[in-house]
CSV table of N, CA and C in Angstrom, one decimal:
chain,number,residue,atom,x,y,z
A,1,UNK,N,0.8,-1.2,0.0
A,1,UNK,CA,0.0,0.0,0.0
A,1,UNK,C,0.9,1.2,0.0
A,2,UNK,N,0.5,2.2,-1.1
A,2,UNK,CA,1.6,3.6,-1.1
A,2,UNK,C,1.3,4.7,-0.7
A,3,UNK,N,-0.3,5.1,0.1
A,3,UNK,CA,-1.1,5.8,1.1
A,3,UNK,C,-2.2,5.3,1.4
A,4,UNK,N,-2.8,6.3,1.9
A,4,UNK,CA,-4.2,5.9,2.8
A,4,UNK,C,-4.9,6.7,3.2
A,5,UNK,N,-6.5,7.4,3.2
A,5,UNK,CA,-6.8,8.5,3.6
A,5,UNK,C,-8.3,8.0,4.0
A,6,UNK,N,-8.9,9.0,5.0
A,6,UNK,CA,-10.1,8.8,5.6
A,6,UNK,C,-10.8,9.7,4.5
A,7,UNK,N,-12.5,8.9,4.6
A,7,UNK,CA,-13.0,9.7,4.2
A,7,UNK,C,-14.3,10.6,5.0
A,8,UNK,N,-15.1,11.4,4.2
A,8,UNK,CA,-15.8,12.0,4.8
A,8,UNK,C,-17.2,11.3,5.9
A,9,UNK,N,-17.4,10.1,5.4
A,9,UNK,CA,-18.5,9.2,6.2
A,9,UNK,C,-17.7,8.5,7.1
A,10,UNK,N,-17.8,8.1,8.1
A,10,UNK,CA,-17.3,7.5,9.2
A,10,UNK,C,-16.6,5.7,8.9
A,11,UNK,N,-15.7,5.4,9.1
A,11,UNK,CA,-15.4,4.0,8.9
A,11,UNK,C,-15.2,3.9,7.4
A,12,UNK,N,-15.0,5.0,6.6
A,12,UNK,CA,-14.5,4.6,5.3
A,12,UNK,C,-13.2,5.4,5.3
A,13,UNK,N,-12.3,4.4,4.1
A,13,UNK,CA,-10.9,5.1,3.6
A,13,UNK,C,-10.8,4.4,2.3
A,14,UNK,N,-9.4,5.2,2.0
A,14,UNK,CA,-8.9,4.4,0.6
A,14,UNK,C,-7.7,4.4,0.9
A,15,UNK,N,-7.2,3.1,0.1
A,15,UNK,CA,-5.5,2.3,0.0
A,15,UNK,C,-5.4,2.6,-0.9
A,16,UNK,N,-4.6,3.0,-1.3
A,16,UNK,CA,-3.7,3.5,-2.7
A,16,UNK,C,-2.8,2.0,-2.9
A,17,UNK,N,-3.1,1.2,-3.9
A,17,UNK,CA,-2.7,0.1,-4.2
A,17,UNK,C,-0.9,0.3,-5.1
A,18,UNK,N,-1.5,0.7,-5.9
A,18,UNK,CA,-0.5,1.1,-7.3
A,18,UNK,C,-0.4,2.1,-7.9
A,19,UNK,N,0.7,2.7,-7.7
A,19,UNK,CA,0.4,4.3,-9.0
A,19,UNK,C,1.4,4.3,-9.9
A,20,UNK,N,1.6,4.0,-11.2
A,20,UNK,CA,2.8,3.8,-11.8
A,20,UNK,C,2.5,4.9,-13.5
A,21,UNK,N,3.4,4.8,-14.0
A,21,UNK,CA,3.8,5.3,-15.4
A,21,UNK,C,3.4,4.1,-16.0
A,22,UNK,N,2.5,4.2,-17.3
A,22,UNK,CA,2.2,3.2,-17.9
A,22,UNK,C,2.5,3.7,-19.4
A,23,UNK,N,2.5,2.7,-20.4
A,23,UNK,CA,2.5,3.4,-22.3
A,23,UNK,C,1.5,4.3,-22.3
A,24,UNK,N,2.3,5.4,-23.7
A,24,UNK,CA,1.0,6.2,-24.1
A,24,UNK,C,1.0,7.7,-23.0
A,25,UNK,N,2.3,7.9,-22.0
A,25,UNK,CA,2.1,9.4,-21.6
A,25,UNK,C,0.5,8.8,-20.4
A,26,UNK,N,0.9,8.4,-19.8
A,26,UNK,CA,-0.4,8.3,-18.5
A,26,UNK,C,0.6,7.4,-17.5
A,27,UNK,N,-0.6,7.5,-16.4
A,27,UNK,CA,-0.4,6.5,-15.3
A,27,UNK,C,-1.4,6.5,-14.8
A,28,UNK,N,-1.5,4.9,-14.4
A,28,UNK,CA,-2.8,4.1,-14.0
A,28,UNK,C,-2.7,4.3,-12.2
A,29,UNK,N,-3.5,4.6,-11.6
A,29,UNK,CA,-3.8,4.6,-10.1
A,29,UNK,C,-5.0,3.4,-9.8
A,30,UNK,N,-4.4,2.4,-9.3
A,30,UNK,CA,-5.7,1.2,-8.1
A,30,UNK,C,-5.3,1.7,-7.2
A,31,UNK,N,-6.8,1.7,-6.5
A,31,UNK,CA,-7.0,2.0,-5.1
A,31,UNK,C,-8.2,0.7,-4.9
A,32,UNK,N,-8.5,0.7,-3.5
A,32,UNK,CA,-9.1,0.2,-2.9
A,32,UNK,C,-10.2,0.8,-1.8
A,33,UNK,N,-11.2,0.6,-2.4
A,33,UNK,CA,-12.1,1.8,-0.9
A,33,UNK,C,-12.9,0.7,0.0
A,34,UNK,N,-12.7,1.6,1.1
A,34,UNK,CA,-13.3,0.6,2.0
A,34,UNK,C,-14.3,0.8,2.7
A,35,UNK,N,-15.2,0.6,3.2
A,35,UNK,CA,-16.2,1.0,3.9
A,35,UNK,C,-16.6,0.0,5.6
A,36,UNK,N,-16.3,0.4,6.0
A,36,UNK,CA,-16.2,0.2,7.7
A,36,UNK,C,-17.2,0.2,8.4
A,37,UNK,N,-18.0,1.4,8.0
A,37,UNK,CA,-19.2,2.0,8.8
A,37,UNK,C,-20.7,1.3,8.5
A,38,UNK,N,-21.1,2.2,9.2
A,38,UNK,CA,-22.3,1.3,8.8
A,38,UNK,C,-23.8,1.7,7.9
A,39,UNK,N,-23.3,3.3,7.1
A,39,UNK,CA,-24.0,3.6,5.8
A,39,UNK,C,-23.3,3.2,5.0
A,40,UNK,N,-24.4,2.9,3.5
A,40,UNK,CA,-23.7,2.7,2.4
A,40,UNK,C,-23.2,4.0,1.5
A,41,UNK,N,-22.2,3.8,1.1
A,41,UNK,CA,-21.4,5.1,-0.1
A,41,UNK,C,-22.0,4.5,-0.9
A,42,UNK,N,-22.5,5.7,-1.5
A,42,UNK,CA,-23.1,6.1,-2.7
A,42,UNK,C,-22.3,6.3,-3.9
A,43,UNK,N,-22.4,6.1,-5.0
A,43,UNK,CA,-21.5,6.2,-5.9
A,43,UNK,C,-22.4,7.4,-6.7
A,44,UNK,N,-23.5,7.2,-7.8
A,44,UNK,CA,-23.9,7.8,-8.3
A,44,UNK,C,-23.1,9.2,-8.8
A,45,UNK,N,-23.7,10.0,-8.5
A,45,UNK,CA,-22.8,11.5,-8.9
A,45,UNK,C,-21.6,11.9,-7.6
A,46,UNK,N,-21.7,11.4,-6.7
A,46,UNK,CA,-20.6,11.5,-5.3
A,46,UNK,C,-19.6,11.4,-6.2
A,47,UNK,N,-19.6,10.7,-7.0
A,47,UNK,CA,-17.5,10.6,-7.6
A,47,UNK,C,-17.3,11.2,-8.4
A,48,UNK,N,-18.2,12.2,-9.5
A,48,UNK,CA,-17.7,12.9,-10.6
A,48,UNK,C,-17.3,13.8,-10.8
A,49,UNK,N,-16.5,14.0,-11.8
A,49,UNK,CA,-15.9,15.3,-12.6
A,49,UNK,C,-17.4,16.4,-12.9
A,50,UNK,N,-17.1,17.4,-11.8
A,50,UNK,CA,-18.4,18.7,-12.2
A,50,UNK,C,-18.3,18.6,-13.3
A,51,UNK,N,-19.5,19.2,-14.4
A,51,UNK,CA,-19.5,19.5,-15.3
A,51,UNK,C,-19.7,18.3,-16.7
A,52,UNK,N,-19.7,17.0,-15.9
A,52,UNK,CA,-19.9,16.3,-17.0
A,52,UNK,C,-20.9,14.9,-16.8
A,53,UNK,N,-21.4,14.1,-17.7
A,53,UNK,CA,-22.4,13.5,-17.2
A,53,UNK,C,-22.4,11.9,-16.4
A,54,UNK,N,-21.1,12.5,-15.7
A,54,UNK,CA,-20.7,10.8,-14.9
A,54,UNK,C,-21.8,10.9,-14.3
A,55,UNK,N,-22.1,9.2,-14.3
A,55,UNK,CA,-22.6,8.7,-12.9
A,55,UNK,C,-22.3,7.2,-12.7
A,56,UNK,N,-21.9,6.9,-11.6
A,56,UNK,CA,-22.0,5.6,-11.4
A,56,UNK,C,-20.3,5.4,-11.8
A,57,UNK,N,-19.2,6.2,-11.1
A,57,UNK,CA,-17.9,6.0,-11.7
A,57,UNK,C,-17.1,6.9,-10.7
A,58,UNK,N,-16.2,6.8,-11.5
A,58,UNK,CA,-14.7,7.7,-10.5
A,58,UNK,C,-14.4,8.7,-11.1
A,59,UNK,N,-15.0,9.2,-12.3
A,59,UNK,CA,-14.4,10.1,-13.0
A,59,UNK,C,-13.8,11.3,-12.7
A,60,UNK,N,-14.1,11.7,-11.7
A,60,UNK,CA,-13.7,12.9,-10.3
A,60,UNK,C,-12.2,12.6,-9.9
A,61,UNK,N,-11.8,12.0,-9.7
A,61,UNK,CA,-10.2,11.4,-9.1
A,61,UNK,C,-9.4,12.4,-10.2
A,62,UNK,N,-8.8,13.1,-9.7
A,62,UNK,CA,-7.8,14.1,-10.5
A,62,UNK,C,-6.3,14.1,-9.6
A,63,UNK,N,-5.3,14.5,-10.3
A,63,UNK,CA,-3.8,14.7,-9.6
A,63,UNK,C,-3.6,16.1,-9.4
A,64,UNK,N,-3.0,16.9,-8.2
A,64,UNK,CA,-2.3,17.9,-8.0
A,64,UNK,C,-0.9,18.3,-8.2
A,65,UNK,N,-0.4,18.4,-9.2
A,65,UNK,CA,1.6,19.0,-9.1
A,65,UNK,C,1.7,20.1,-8.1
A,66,UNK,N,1.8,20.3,-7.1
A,66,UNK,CA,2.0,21.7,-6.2
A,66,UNK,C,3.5,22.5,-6.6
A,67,UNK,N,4.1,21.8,-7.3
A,67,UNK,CA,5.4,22.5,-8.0
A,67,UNK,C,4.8,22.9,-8.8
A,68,UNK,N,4.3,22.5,-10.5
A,68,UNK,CA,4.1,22.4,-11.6
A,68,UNK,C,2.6,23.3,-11.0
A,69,UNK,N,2.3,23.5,-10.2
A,69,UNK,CA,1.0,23.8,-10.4
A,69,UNK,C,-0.1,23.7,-11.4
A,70,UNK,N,-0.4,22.2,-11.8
A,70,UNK,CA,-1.1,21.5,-12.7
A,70,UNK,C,-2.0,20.8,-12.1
A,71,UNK,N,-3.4,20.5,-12.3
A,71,UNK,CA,-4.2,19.7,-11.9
A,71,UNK,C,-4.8,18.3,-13.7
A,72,UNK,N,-4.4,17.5,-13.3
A,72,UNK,CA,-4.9,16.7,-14.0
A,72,UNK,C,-5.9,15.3,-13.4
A,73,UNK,N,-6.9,15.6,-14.7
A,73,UNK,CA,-7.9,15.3,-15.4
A,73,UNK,C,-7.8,14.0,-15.2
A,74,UNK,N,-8.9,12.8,-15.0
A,74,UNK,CA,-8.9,11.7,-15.7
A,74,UNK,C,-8.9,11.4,-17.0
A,75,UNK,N,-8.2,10.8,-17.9
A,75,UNK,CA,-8.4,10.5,-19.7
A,75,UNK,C,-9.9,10.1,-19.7
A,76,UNK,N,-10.4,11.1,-20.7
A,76,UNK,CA,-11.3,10.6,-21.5
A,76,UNK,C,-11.3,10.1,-22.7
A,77,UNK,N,-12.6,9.3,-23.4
A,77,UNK,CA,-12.7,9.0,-24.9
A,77,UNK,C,-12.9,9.7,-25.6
A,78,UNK,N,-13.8,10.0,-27.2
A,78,UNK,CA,-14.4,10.8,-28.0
A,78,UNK,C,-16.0,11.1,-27.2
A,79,UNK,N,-16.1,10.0,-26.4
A,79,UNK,CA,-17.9,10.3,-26.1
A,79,UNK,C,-17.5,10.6,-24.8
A,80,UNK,N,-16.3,11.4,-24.4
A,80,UNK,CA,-16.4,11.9,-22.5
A,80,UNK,C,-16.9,11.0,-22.1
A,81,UNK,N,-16.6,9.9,-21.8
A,81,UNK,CA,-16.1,8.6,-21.0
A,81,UNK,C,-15.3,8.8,-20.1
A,82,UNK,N,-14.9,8.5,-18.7
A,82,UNK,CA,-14.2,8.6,-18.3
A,82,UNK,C,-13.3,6.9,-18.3
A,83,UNK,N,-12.0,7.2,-18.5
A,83,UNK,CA,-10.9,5.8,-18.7
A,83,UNK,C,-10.9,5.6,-17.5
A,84,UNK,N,-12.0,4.7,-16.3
A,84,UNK,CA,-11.7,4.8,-15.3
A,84,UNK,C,-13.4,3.6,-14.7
A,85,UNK,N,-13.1,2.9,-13.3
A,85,UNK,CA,-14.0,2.0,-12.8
A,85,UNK,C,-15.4,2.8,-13.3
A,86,UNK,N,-16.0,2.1,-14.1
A,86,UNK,CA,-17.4,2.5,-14.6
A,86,UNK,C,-18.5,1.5,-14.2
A,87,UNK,N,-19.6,2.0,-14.1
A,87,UNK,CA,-20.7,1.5,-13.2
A,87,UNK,C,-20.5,0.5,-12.3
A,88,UNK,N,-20.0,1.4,-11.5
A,88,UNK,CA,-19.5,0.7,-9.8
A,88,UNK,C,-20.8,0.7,-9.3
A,89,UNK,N,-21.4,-0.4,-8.3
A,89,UNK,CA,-22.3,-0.3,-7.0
A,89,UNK,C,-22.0,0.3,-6.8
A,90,UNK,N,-23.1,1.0,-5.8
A,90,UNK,CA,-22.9,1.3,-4.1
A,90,UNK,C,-22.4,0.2,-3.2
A,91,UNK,N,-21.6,1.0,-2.6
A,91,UNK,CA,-20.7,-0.1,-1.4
A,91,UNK,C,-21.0,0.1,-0.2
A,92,UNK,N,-22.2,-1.0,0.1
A,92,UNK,CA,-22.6,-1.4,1.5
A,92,UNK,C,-21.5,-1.2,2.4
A,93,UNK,N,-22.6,-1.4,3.4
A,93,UNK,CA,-21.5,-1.7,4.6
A,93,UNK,C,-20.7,-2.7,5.1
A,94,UNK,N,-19.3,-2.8,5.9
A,94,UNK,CA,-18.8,-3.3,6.2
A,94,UNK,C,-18.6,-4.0,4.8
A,95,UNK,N,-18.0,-3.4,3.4
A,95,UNK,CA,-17.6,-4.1,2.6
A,95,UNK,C,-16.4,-3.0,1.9
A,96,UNK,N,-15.6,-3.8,0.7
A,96,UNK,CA,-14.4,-3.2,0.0
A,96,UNK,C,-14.6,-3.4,-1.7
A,97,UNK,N,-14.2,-2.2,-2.2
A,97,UNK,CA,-14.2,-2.4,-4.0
A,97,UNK,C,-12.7,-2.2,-4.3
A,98,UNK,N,-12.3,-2.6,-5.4
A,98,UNK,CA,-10.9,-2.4,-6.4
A,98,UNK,C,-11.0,-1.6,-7.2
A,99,UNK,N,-10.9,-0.3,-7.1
A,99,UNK,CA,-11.2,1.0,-8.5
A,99,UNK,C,-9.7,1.3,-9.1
A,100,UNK,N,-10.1,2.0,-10.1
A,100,UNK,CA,-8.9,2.0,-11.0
A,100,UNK,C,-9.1,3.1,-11.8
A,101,UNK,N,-8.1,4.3,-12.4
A,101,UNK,CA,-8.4,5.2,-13.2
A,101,UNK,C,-6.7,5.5,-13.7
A,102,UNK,N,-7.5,6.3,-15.1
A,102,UNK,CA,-6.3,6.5,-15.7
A,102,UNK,C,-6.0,7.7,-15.8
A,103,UNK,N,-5.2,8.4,-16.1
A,103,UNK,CA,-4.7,10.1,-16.0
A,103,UNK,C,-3.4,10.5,-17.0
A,104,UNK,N,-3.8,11.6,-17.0
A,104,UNK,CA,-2.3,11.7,-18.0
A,104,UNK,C,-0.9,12.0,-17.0
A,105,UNK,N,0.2,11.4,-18.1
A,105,UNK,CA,1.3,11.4,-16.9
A,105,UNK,C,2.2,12.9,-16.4
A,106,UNK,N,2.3,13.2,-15.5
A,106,UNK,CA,3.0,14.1,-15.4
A,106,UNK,C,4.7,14.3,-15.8
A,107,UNK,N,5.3,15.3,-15.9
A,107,UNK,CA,6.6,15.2,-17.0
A,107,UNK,C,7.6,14.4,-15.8
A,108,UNK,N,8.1,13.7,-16.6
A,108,UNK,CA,9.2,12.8,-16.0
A,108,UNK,C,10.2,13.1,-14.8
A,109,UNK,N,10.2,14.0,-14.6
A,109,UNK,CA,11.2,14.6,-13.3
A,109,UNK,C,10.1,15.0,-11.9
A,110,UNK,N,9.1,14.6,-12.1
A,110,UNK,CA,7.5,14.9,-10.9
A,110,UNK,C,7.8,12.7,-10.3
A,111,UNK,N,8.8,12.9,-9.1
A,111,UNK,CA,8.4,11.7,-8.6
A,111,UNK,C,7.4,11.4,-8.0
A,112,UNK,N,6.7,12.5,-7.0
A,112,UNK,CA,5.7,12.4,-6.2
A,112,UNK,C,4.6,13.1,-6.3
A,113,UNK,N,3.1,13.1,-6.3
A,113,UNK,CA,2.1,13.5,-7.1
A,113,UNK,C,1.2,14.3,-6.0
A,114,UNK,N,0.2,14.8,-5.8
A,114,UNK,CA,-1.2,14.9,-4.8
A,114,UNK,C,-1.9,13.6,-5.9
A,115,UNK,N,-2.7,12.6,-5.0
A,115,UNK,CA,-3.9,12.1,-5.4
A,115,UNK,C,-5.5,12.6,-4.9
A,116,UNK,N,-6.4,13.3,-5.5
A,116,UNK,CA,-7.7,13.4,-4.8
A,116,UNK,C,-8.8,12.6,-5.1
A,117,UNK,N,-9.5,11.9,-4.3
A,117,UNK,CA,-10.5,11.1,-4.3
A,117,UNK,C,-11.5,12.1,-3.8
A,118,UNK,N,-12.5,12.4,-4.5
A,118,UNK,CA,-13.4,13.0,-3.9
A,118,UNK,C,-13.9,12.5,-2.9
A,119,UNK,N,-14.5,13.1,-1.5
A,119,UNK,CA,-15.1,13.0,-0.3
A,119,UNK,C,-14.1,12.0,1.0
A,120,UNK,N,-13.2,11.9,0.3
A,120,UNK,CA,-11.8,11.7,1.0
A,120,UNK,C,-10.6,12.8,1.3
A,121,UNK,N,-9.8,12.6,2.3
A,121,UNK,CA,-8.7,13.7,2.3
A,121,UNK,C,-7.7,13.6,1.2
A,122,UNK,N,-7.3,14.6,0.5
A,122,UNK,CA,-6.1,14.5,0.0
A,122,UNK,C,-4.8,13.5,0.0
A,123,UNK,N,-4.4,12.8,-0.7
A,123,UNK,CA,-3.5,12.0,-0.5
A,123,UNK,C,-1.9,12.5,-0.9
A,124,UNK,N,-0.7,13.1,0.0
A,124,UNK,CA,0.2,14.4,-0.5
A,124,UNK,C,1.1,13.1,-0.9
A,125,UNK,N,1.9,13.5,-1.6
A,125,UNK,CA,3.1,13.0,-2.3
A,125,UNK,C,3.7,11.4,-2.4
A,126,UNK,N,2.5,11.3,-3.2
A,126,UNK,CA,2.2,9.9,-3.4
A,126,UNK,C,2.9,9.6,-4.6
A,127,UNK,N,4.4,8.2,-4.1
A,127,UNK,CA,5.1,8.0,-5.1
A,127,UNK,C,4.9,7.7,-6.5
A,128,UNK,N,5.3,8.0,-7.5
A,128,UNK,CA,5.1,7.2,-8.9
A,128,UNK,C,6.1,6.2,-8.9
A,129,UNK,N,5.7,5.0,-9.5
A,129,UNK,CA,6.3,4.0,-10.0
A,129,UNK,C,6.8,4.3,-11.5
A,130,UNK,N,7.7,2.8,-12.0
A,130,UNK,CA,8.0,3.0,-13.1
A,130,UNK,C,7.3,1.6,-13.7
């Protein structure tokens, strides 16, 4: 695991699985979210990119450069898709999912990233793999 952050409902977090440099100028982020407590997370519009017509996905998960001062985007398709866990449940209680999204890569000399998960804390300088 390469962080970990609570989130805004009680008894949930997320494990940052893998964040690496993959082909093609991106890198892939698994996480793992977990839910502890004893409401269910909602997925529906709770995880999306304002402005576009996610539902039922992660498309919200974006990176911070606090050097570079750049915020990036999950990869989309031609039909604003987001390249990322699409029509996720809701995750009851006392249960765990495996999400996954893709992003474009930051320039080669950025070893450490911000990850944001919406309705979770910030995750600060979260290594890149190769």
């Amino acid at each position: 695991m390469l962080a970990t952050a609570d989130g805004e409902k009680q008894g949930s977090r997320v494990e940052v699985q893998e964040f690496k440099r993959v082909s093609g100028g991106t890198v892939m982020l698994r996480f793992t979210m977990i839910n502890d407590g004893d409401q269910t997370l909602n997925f529906g519009y709770d995880f999306a990119q304002p402005g576009t017509s996610d539902f039922a996905n992660i498309g919200g998960v974006h990176l911070i450069d606090p050097v570079g001062k750049k915020k990036y985007l999950v990869v989309r398709d031609s039909k604003n898709n987001c390249d990322c866990s699409r029509d996720v449940r809701d995750l009851g209680a006392k249960s765990r999912i495996n999400l996954w999204a893709r992003l474009p890569a930051p320039p080669d000399n950025v070893e450490k990233i911000g990850v944001v998960i919406p309705h979770f804390s910030p995750l600060d300088d979260v290594p890149i793999g190769r």
